[in-house]
Coordinates of C-alpha atoms (C1' of nucleotides) in Angstrom, one line a residue:
Chain A
X1 CA 0.0 0.0 0.0
X2 CA 2.1 2.9 -1.3
X3 CA 0.7 5.7 0.8
X4 CA 1.6 3.7 4.0
X5 CA 5.3 3.4 3.1
X6 CA 6.7 5.5 5.8
X7 CA 6.5 4.0 9.2
X8 CA 4.6 6.6 11.1
X9 CA 4.0 9.7 9.1
X10 CA 0.9 8.5 7.4
X11 CA -0.7 7.3 10.6
X12 CA -3.2 10.1 11.0
X13 CA -4.6 8.6 14.2
X14 CA -1.4 8.9 16.2
X15 CA 0.4 11.7 14.4
X16 CA -2.2 14.4 13.9
X17 CA -1.0 17.5 15.6
X18 CA 2.7 16.7 15.4
X19 CA 4.8 19.0 13.3
X20 CA 7.2 17.8 10.7
X21 CA 10.3 17.9 12.9
X22 CA 8.5 15.8 15.5
X23 CA 7.5 13.3 12.9
X24 CA 11.1 12.9 11.7
X25 CA 12.2 12.3 15.3
X26 CA 9.5 9.8 15.9
X27 CA 10.4 8.0 12.7
X28 CA 14.0 7.9 13.8
X29 CA 13.2 5.9 16.9
X30 CA 10.8 3.5 15.3
X31 CA 11.7 0.4 13.3
X32 CA 9.7 -1.2 10.5
X33 CA 8.9 -4.8 11.0
X34 CA 6.9 -7.5 9.2
X35 CA 5.4 -10.3 11.2
X36 CA 4.3 -13.6 9.6
X37 CA 0.7 -14.8 10.3
X38 CA 0.7 -16.7 13.6
X39 CA 3.9 -15.1 14.9
X40 CA 3.8 -13.4 18.3
X41 CA 5.1 -9.9 18.8
X42 CA 4.5 -9.5 22.6
X43 CA 4.1 -12.1 25.3
X44 CA 1.7 -12.0 28.2
X45 CA 3.1 -11.1 31.6
X46 CA 6.4 -10.2 30.0
X47 CA 8.4 -7.0 30.7
X48 CA 6.9 -4.3 28.6
X49 CA 9.8 -3.6 26.3
X50 CA 8.1 -2.5 23.1
X51 CA 5.1 -0.8 21.8
X52 CA 4.0 -0.6 18.2
X53 CA 1.8 0.9 15.6
X54 CA -0.1 -1.3 13.2
X55 CA 0.5 -0.3 9.6
X56 CA -1.1 -3.3 7.8
X57 CA -2.6 -6.6 8.8
X58 CA -4.6 -7.8 11.8
X59 CA -3.3 -8.9 15.2
X60 CA -5.0 -10.4 18.2
X61 CA -4.5 -9.5 21.9
X62 CA -5.0 -12.7 23.9
X63 CA -4.9 -13.8 27.5
X64 CA -4.9 -17.4 28.7
X65 CA -5.2 -19.5 31.8
X66 CA -2.7 -22.1 32.9
X67 CA -5.0 -24.8 31.7
X68 CA -5.0 -23.5 28.2
X69 CA -8.3 -21.7 27.8
X70 CA -7.8 -18.6 25.7
X71 CA -9.7 -15.4 25.5
X72 CA -9.1 -12.8 22.8
X73 CA -9.4 -9.5 24.5
X74 CA -8.8 -7.2 21.6
X75 CA -8.1 -7.1 17.9
X76 CA -5.7 -4.5 16.4
X77 CA -6.2 -3.2 12.9
X78 CA -4.1 -0.8 10.8
X79 CA -3.5 2.5 12.6
X80 CA -4.2 0.9 16.0
X81 CA -1.6 1.2 18.7
X82 CA -0.4 -2.0 20.5
X83 CA 1.6 -2.7 23.6
X84 CA 1.7 -1.1 27.0
X85 CA 3.4 2.3 27.3
X86 CA 4.1 3.6 30.9
X87 CA 3.7 0.2 32.4
X88 CA 6.2 -2.4 33.6
X89 CA 4.5 -5.6 32.3
X90 CA 2.1 -6.5 29.5
X91 CA -1.2 -8.2 30.4
X92 CA -1.9 -9.8 27.0
X93 CA 0.1 -11.4 24.2
X94 CA -0.1 -9.9 20.8
X95 CA 0.0 -12.4 17.9
X96 CA -0.4 -11.6 14.2
X97 CA -3.5 -13.2 12.5
X98 CA -2.5 -12.2 9.0
X99 CA 0.9 -11.2 7.8
X100 CA 1.3 -7.8 9.5
X101 CA 3.5 -4.7 9.1
X102 CA 4.1 -2.8 12.3
X103 CA 6.3 0.1 13.4
X104 CA 8.0 -1.0 16.6
X105 CA 9.4 1.4 19.3
X106 CA 11.4 0.5 22.3
X107 CA 9.0 1.3 25.1
X108 CA 11.5 3.5 26.9
X109 CA 12.2 5.6 23.8
X110 CA 8.5 5.9 23.1
X111 CA 7.7 6.8 26.7
X112 CA 10.3 9.5 26.7
X113 CA 9.2 10.9 23.3
X114 CA 5.6 10.9 24.4
X115 CA 6.4 12.7 27.6
X116 CA 8.0 15.4 25.6
X117 CA 5.1 15.7 23.0
X118 CA 1.8 16.4 24.5
X119 CA 0.0 16.3 21.2
X120 CA 1.0 12.6 20.8
X121 CA -0.1 11.8 24.3
X122 CA -3.4 13.5 23.7
X123 CA -4.0 11.4 20.6
X124 CA -3.0 8.3 22.5
X125 CA -5.4 9.2 25.2
X126 CA -8.3 9.6 22.8
X127 CA -7.5 6.2 21.2
X128 CA -7.2 4.5 24.5
X129 CA -10.5 5.9 25.7
X130 CA -12.2 4.8 22.4
X131 CA -10.6 1.3 22.9
X132 CA -11.9 1.2 26.4
X133 CA -15.5 2.0 25.2
X134 CA -15.2 -0.8 22.6
X135 CA -13.8 -3.2 25.1
X136 CA -16.7 -2.5 27.5
X137 CA -19.3 -3.1 24.9
X138 CA -17.6 -6.4 24.2
X139 CA -18.1 -7.2 27.9
X140 CA -21.8 -6.9 27.5
X141 CA -21.6 -9.4 24.7
X142 CA -19.5 -11.9 26.7
X143 CA -21.6 -11.6 29.8
X144 CA -25.1 -11.3 28.6
X145 CA -25.5 -12.4 25.0
X146 CA -26.3 -15.9 23.8
X147 CA -24.4 -17.7 21.0
X148 CA -26.7 -16.5 18.2
X149 CA -26.4 -12.9 19.3
X150 CA -22.7 -13.2 19.8
X151 CA -22.0 -14.5 16.3
X152 CA -24.3 -11.9 14.7
X153 CA -22.7 -9.1 16.6
X154 CA -19.3 -10.3 15.6
X155 CA -20.1 -10.5 11.9
X156 CA -21.5 -6.9 12.0
X157 CA -18.5 -5.5 13.8
X158 CA -16.2 -7.4 11.4
X159 CA -17.8 -5.8 8.4
X160 CA -17.4 -2.4 10.0
X161 CA -13.9 -2.7 11.2
X162 CA -12.5 -4.4 8.1
X163 CA -14.0 -1.7 6.0
X164 CA -12.9 1.2 8.1
X165 CA -9.4 0.0 7.6
X166 CA -9.2 -0.8 3.9
X167 CA -5.7 0.7 3.6
X168 CA -5.3 4.4 3.8
X169 CA -8.3 5.4 1.6
X170 CA -11.5 6.8 2.8
X171 CA -14.2 4.5 4.2
X172 CA -17.1 3.6 1.9
X173 CA -19.7 2.2 4.3
X174 CA -19.7 -1.2 5.9
X175 CA -18.5 -4.1 3.8
X176 CA -21.0 -6.8 2.7
X177 CA -18.3 -9.3 1.7
X178 CA -15.0 -9.8 3.3
X179 CA -12.3 -12.3 4.2
X180 CA -12.3 -13.2 7.9
X181 CA -8.9 -12.8 9.4
X182 CA -9.9 -15.4 12.0
X183 CA -10.1 -19.2 12.0
X184 CA -13.2 -20.7 13.6
X185 CA -11.2 -21.4 16.8
X186 CA -10.2 -17.7 16.9
X187 CA -13.8 -16.6 16.4
X188 CA -14.6 -18.9 19.3
X189 CA -11.8 -17.3 21.4
X190 CA -13.2 -13.8 20.7
X191 CA -16.8 -14.7 21.6
X192 CA -16.2 -17.0 24.6
X193 CA -17.7 -20.0 22.8
X194 CA -16.4 -23.3 21.4
X195 CA -15.5 -23.9 17.8
X196 CA -18.5 -26.3 17.4
X197 CA -21.0 -23.7 18.6
X198 CA -19.5 -21.1 16.2
X199 CA -19.7 -23.5 13.3
X200 CA -23.3 -24.4 14.1
X201 CA -24.3 -20.7 14.3
X202 CA -22.6 -20.0 10.9
X203 CA -24.4 -22.9 9.4
X204 CA -27.7 -21.8 10.7
X205 CA -27.2 -18.2 9.4
X206 CA -26.3 -19.7 6.0
X207 CA -29.3 -22.0 6.0
X208 CA -31.5 -19.0 6.8
X209 CA -30.0 -17.1 3.9
X210 CA -28.8 -14.3 6.2
X211 CA -25.2 -14.8 5.2
X212 CA -23.3 -16.8 2.6
X213 CA -20.0 -18.6 3.1
X214 CA -18.4 -18.9 -0.4
X215 CA -15.3 -20.4 1.2
X216 CA -14.0 -21.1 4.8
X217 CA -12.6 -17.6 5.3
X218 CA -15.1 -15.6 3.2
X219 CA -18.3 -14.2 4.4
X220 CA -21.0 -12.3 2.5
X221 CA -23.8 -10.6 4.4
X222 CA -27.0 -11.2 2.4
X223 CA -29.5 -9.7 4.8
X224 CA -28.0 -7.1 7.1
X225 CA -31.4 -6.2 8.6
X226 CA -31.9 -9.8 9.8
X227 CA -28.4 -10.0 11.1
X228 CA -28.8 -6.8 13.0
X229 CA -32.0 -8.1 14.5
X230 CA -30.3 -11.2 15.7
X231 CA -27.5 -9.2 17.3
X232 CA -29.9 -8.2 20.0
Chain B
X1 CA -12.6 11.8 55.7
X2 CA -10.9 15.0 56.6
X3 CA -7.9 14.7 54.4
X4 CA -10.2 14.4 51.4
X5 CA -12.0 17.6 52.1
X6 CA -11.0 19.6 49.1
X7 CA -12.4 18.4 45.9
X8 CA -9.4 17.6 43.8
X9 CA -6.2 18.6 45.5
X10 CA -5.9 15.4 47.5
X11 CA -6.4 13.2 44.5
X12 CA -2.9 12.1 44.0
X13 CA -3.9 9.9 41.1
X14 CA -5.0 12.7 38.8
X15 CA -3.2 15.7 40.2
X16 CA 0.4 14.6 40.7
X17 CA 2.5 16.8 38.6
X18 CA 0.2 19.8 38.6
X19 CA 1.5 22.9 40.4
X20 CA -0.5 24.8 42.9
X21 CA -1.8 27.5 40.6
X22 CA -3.1 24.7 38.3
X23 CA -4.8 22.9 41.2
X24 CA -6.5 26.1 42.2
X25 CA -7.8 26.6 38.6
X26 CA -9.0 23.0 38.4
X27 CA -10.7 23.3 41.7
X28 CA -12.5 26.4 40.5
X29 CA -14.1 24.6 37.5
X30 CA -15.2 21.5 39.6
X31 CA -18.2 21.3 41.7
X32 CA -18.5 19.0 44.8
X33 CA -21.6 16.7 44.7
X34 CA -23.0 14.0 46.8
X35 CA -25.0 11.2 45.2
X36 CA -27.4 8.9 47.2
X37 CA -27.0 5.2 46.8
X38 CA -28.9 4.0 43.8
X39 CA -28.9 7.4 42.1
X40 CA -27.5 7.8 38.6
X41 CA -24.9 10.4 37.6
X42 CA -24.5 9.7 33.9
X43 CA -26.9 8.0 31.5
X44 CA -25.9 5.5 28.7
X45 CA -25.9 6.9 25.2
X46 CA -26.5 10.4 26.5
X47 CA -24.5 13.4 25.4
X48 CA -21.2 13.4 27.3
X49 CA -21.8 16.6 29.3
X50 CA -19.9 15.8 32.5
X51 CA -16.9 14.0 33.9
X52 CA -16.0 13.4 37.5
X53 CA -13.6 12.4 40.0
X54 CA -14.6 9.9 42.7
X55 CA -13.8 11.2 46.2
X56 CA -15.6 8.7 48.3
X57 CA -18.0 5.8 47.7
X58 CA -18.4 3.2 45.0
X59 CA -20.2 3.5 41.6
X60 CA -21.0 1.1 38.9
X61 CA -20.6 1.6 35.1
X62 CA -23.4 -0.3 33.4
X63 CA -24.7 -1.1 29.9
X64 CA -27.9 -2.7 29.1
X65 CA -29.9 -4.2 26.2
X66 CA -33.4 -3.1 25.2
X67 CA -34.8 -6.2 26.8
X68 CA -33.4 -5.4 30.2
X69 CA -30.3 -7.5 30.5
X70 CA -27.6 -5.6 32.4
X71 CA -23.9 -5.9 32.4
X72 CA -21.7 -4.0 34.8
X73 CA -18.7 -3.1 32.8
X74 CA -16.7 -1.3 35.4
X75 CA -16.6 -0.2 39.0
X76 CA -15.3 3.1 40.2
X77 CA -13.7 3.6 43.6
X78 CA -12.3 6.7 45.3
X79 CA -9.7 8.5 43.2
X80 CA -11.0 6.9 40.0
X81 CA -12.1 9.0 37.1
X82 CA -15.5 8.6 35.5
X83 CA -17.2 9.9 32.4
X84 CA -16.0 10.2 28.8
X85 CA -13.7 13.2 28.1
X86 CA -13.0 14.0 24.5
X87 CA -16.1 12.1 23.3
X88 CA -19.6 13.1 22.1
X89 CA -21.6 10.4 23.9
X90 CA -21.3 8.1 26.8
X91 CA -21.4 4.4 26.4
X92 CA -22.3 3.4 29.9
X93 CA -24.5 4.7 32.7
X94 CA -22.9 5.5 36.0
X95 CA -24.9 4.8 39.1
X96 CA -23.9 5.1 42.8
X97 CA -23.8 1.9 44.7
X98 CA -23.1 3.5 48.0
X99 CA -23.6 7.1 48.9
X100 CA -20.9 8.7 46.9
X101 CA -19.0 12.0 46.9
X102 CA -17.7 13.1 43.6
X103 CA -16.2 16.2 42.0
X104 CA -18.0 17.0 38.9
X105 CA -16.7 19.0 35.9
X106 CA -18.5 20.2 32.8
X107 CA -16.9 18.1 30.1
X108 CA -16.1 21.1 27.9
X109 CA -14.4 22.9 30.8
X110 CA -12.5 19.8 31.7
X111 CA -11.5 19.0 28.1
X112 CA -10.2 22.6 27.7
X113 CA -8.3 22.5 31.0
X114 CA -6.8 19.1 30.1
X115 CA -5.7 20.3 26.7
X116 CA -3.8 23.1 28.4
X117 CA -2.2 20.9 31.1
X118 CA -0.2 18.0 29.7
X119 CA 0.7 16.7 33.1
X120 CA -3.0 16.1 33.7
X121 CA -3.5 14.4 30.4
X122 CA -0.5 12.2 31.1
X123 CA -2.0 11.0 34.4
X124 CA -5.3 10.4 32.8
X125 CA -3.6 8.4 30.1
X126 CA -1.9 6.2 32.7
X127 CA -5.1 5.6 34.5
X128 CA -7.0 4.8 31.3
X129 CA -4.4 2.3 30.3
X130 CA -4.5 0.7 33.7
X131 CA -8.3 0.5 33.5
X132 CA -8.1 -1.0 30.0
X133 CA -5.8 -3.7 31.4
X134 CA -8.2 -4.4 34.2
X135 CA -11.2 -4.5 31.8
X136 CA -9.4 -6.9 29.6
X137 CA -8.7 -9.3 32.4
X138 CA -12.3 -9.1 33.2
X139 CA -13.1 -10.3 29.7
X140 CA -11.2 -13.4 30.4
X141 CA -13.4 -14.0 33.4
X142 CA -16.6 -13.3 31.5
X143 CA -15.7 -15.4 28.4
X144 CA -13.8 -18.4 29.8
X145 CA -14.5 -18.9 33.5
X146 CA -17.2 -20.9 35.1
X147 CA -19.5 -19.8 37.9
X148 CA -17.2 -21.0 40.7
X149 CA -14.1 -19.4 39.2
X150 CA -16.0 -16.1 38.6
X151 CA -17.2 -15.8 42.2
X152 CA -13.8 -16.7 43.7
X153 CA -12.1 -14.2 41.4
X154 CA -14.6 -11.5 42.3
X155 CA -14.2 -12.0 46.0
X156 CA -10.4 -11.7 45.7
X157 CA -10.5 -8.6 43.6
X158 CA -13.0 -7.1 46.0
X159 CA -10.7 -7.7 48.9
X160 CA -7.8 -6.0 47.0
X161 CA -9.7 -3.0 45.7
X162 CA -11.6 -2.2 48.8
X163 CA -8.4 -2.3 50.8
X164 CA -6.5 -0.2 48.3
X165 CA -9.0 2.5 48.8
X166 CA -9.6 2.6 52.5
X167 CA -9.7 6.4 52.6
X168 CA -6.6 8.3 52.0
X169 CA -4.3 6.3 54.2
X170 CA -1.7 3.8 53.0
X171 CA -2.7 0.3 52.0
X172 CA -2.1 -2.5 54.5
X173 CA -2.4 -5.7 52.4
X174 CA -5.6 -7.2 51.1
X175 CA -8.6 -7.2 53.4
X176 CA -9.9 -10.4 54.9
X177 CA -13.1 -9.0 56.0
X178 CA -15.1 -6.3 54.2
X179 CA -18.6 -5.0 53.4
X180 CA -19.6 -5.7 49.8
X181 CA -20.9 -2.6 48.1
X182 CA -23.0 -4.8 45.9
X183 CA -26.3 -6.6 46.2
X184 CA -26.5 -10.2 45.0
X185 CA -28.1 -8.9 41.8
X186 CA -25.2 -6.5 41.2
X187 CA -22.7 -9.2 41.8
X188 CA -24.5 -11.2 39.2
X189 CA -24.4 -8.2 36.8
X190 CA -20.7 -7.9 37.3
X191 CA -20.0 -11.6 36.7
X192 CA -22.5 -12.3 33.9
X193 CA -24.5 -14.8 36.1
X194 CA -27.9 -14.9 37.6
X195 CA -28.6 -14.0 41.2
X196 CA -29.5 -17.6 42.0
X197 CA -26.2 -18.9 40.8
X198 CA -24.3 -16.3 42.7
X199 CA -26.2 -17.1 45.9
X200 CA -25.5 -20.8 45.4
X201 CA -21.8 -20.3 44.9
X202 CA -21.7 -18.1 48.1
X203 CA -23.5 -20.8 50.0
X204 CA -21.1 -23.5 48.8
X205 CA -18.0 -21.4 49.7
X206 CA -19.5 -20.9 53.1
X207 CA -20.3 -24.6 53.6
X208 CA -16.8 -25.4 52.5
X209 CA -15.5 -22.9 55.2
X210 CA -13.6 -20.9 52.5
X211 CA -15.5 -17.8 53.4
X212 CA -17.9 -16.7 56.1
X213 CA -21.0 -14.5 55.6
X214 CA -21.7 -12.8 58.9
X215 CA -24.4 -10.8 57.3
X216 CA -25.8 -10.3 53.8
X217 CA -23.3 -7.6 52.9
X218 CA -20.3 -8.8 54.9
X219 CA -17.7 -11.2 53.7
X220 CA -14.9 -12.7 55.6
X221 CA -12.2 -14.7 53.7
X222 CA -11.3 -17.7 55.9
X223 CA -9.1 -19.6 53.5
X224 CA -7.4 -17.3 51.0
X225 CA -5.4 -20.1 49.5
X226 CA -8.4 -22.2 48.7
X227 CA -10.2 -19.2 47.3
X228 CA -7.2 -18.4 45.1
X229 CA -7.2 -22.1 43.9
X230 CA -10.8 -21.8 42.9
X231 CA -10.3 -18.6 41.0
X232 CA -8.4 -20.6 38.4
Chain C
dG1 C1' -44.4 -7.2 69.6
dT2 C1' -47.0 -7.8 64.3
dG3 C1' -47.2 -7.3 59.6
dC4 C1' -45.4 -5.8 55.3
dT5 C1' -41.8 -5.6 51.7
dG6 C1' -38.0 -6.6 49.2
dA7 C1' -33.7 -9.3 49.2
dT8 C1' -31.8 -13.8 49.5
dT9 C1' -31.7 -18.7 49.7
dT10 C1' -33.1 -23.1 48.4
dG11 C1' -35.3 -26.6 45.5
dA12 C1' -36.9 -28.8 41.0
dC13 C1' -36.5 -28.8 36.4
dC14 C1' -35.0 -27.6 31.8
dG15 C1' -32.3 -26.2 27.9
dG16 C1' -28.3 -24.0 25.6
dG17 C1' -24.0 -24.7 24.8
dA18 C1' -20.0 -27.8 26.0
dT19 C1' -18.0 -32.2 25.2
dC20 C1' -16.9 -36.3 22.8
dA21 C1' -16.8 -38.5 18.5
dA22 C1' -17.2 -39.2 13.7
dC23 C1' -17.2 -37.5 9.2
dG24 C1' -16.2 -34.2 5.2
dC25 C1' -13.7 -31.1 2.8
dG26 C1' -9.8 -28.7 0.6
dG27 C1' -5.3 -27.5 -0.2
dG28 C1' -0.5 -29.0 -0.6
dA29 C1' 3.0 -32.5 -1.5
dT30 C1' 4.4 -36.1 -4.3
Chain D
dA1 C1' -4.2 -38.4 -10.1
dT2 C1' -3.7 -40.1 -4.6
dC3 C1' -2.6 -39.5 -0.1
dC4 C1' -2.3 -36.6 3.9
dC5 C1' -3.4 -33.6 7.4
dG6 C1' -5.5 -29.9 9.5
dC7 C1' -9.7 -27.3 9.6
dG8 C1' -14.4 -27.3 9.7
dT9 C1' -19.0 -29.5 10.0
dT10 C1' -22.4 -32.5 11.9
dG11 C1' -24.4 -35.7 15.3
dA12 C1' -25.2 -37.6 20.1
dT13 C1' -25.1 -36.9 24.7
dC14 C1' -24.2 -34.5 29.1
dC15 C1' -24.1 -31.0 32.5
dC16 C1' -23.7 -26.3 34.2
dG17 C1' -26.2 -22.6 34.9
dG18 C1' -30.7 -20.4 33.7
dT19 C1' -35.6 -20.4 34.8
dC20 C1' -39.5 -20.8 37.6
dA21 C1' -41.4 -21.3 42.1
dA22 C1' -41.5 -21.4 47.0
dA23 C1' -39.6 -20.6 51.4
dT24 C1' -36.9 -17.8 54.5
dC25 C1' -34.8 -13.8 56.2
dA26 C1' -33.9 -8.9 57.5
dG27 C1' -35.4 -4.5 57.9
dC28 C1' -38.6 -1.2 58.7
dA29 C1' -43.2 1.0 59.9
dC30 C1' -46.5 0.9 63.1

DNA sequence: GTGCTGATTTGACCGGGATCAACGCGGGAT
DNA sequence: ATCCCGCGTTGATCCCGGTCAAATCAGCAC
């Protein structure tokens, strides 16, 4: 994606308000990095050594119990910020779901830079508050929605988020057809369900002609109204 | 609590780094307010008109579906910040669980003040990041833990948080005996369970001599090790 | 004290989603 | 083409936690 070539400059979300000299400095301390699908970038409960900026691709934030249960607690799309600035340890692993391009900063460097550039901290605060809102509405889903509502809500959010982030161009309304960056197991880990339940809900929605599943990873929303109704 | 008399000055969490003149200005735009138990301060999906600083008491942040299901998505204790700065609408209602003292700011005033005082924004960013971490670990609980694990985790967190916030004095390790600020229904709303299930888990823990329930709102942890084991 | 009211506990039963198991499909290697 | 192998789907059964109902308890007014 040519307009995303430089590491940070094009990231309007983080960089709005920074002047050119500041952007040059920020670029200087960041390092471009490509992560293969399935590769981790940050480990749960590790020292918080790096933070990063997603340029392209999708990553999951995941926590797990000793006995192997996983819960995906967040999903990072292009222009999202990942990692834990101003903190000693990370509380979630970050793993690439697709091949991902990120701009990595040593946390200490980033913290220092941020402390000296209030405009950056302000943007970061706004994003963090928005992420907190999103996370809280996901709690509603996990705690109070049934399997059908969870899957419908998930598909609608997917359509929105994947569209919002189609490269650097302007958004063009929610997508009706898209490639899921998740396996069935990962969908289950997002929704607090099992793989079998997710599969059954997908099959049911397909049988009811609410969605179509042209291939394992592709979804087409046929009846957005019905899907919205089922999201509760 | 005498050392908390002024509205903002004593709130180390938000105000560290502000000089005296700044504190005076911030105090000037805030208004002290007492909320009776059960009274709302902020409504879900409303315009974001005010933000506030908790001085004393406990409040819940709650979202609900049209059909009346509720999920508590956060709990605010003294020194916590509530409301949605830099945003048009609020995504959760805020309701006092106990009588609560808060320092209320018109959001516009607060936003402007924050924009002019990077030290305040920095503190707010740190708190928001910490809250996001806490919220994400709560997602693990909602999505992947069973009823016994949820209740055990809840009691342990309660003991920690209530102790951390005993007035303005220093913490003295997690409490073993405390008054729950929640009704059984509210515990259920935090954990994504029903009131009956919560009650049964409490009864079971009492029968197993892991906790004691001297009265409906009081809890005493008799066997912290066992409780920790059950938290998963 | 009695009676009222709402919260909590306890019991009986049921169902949604988990679990266990078998099967199908599709893409890659050869 | 065939064989794998991992992912996904479908079926059968089970059980945890929800639902409905009744009993009990704690305040509070009088």
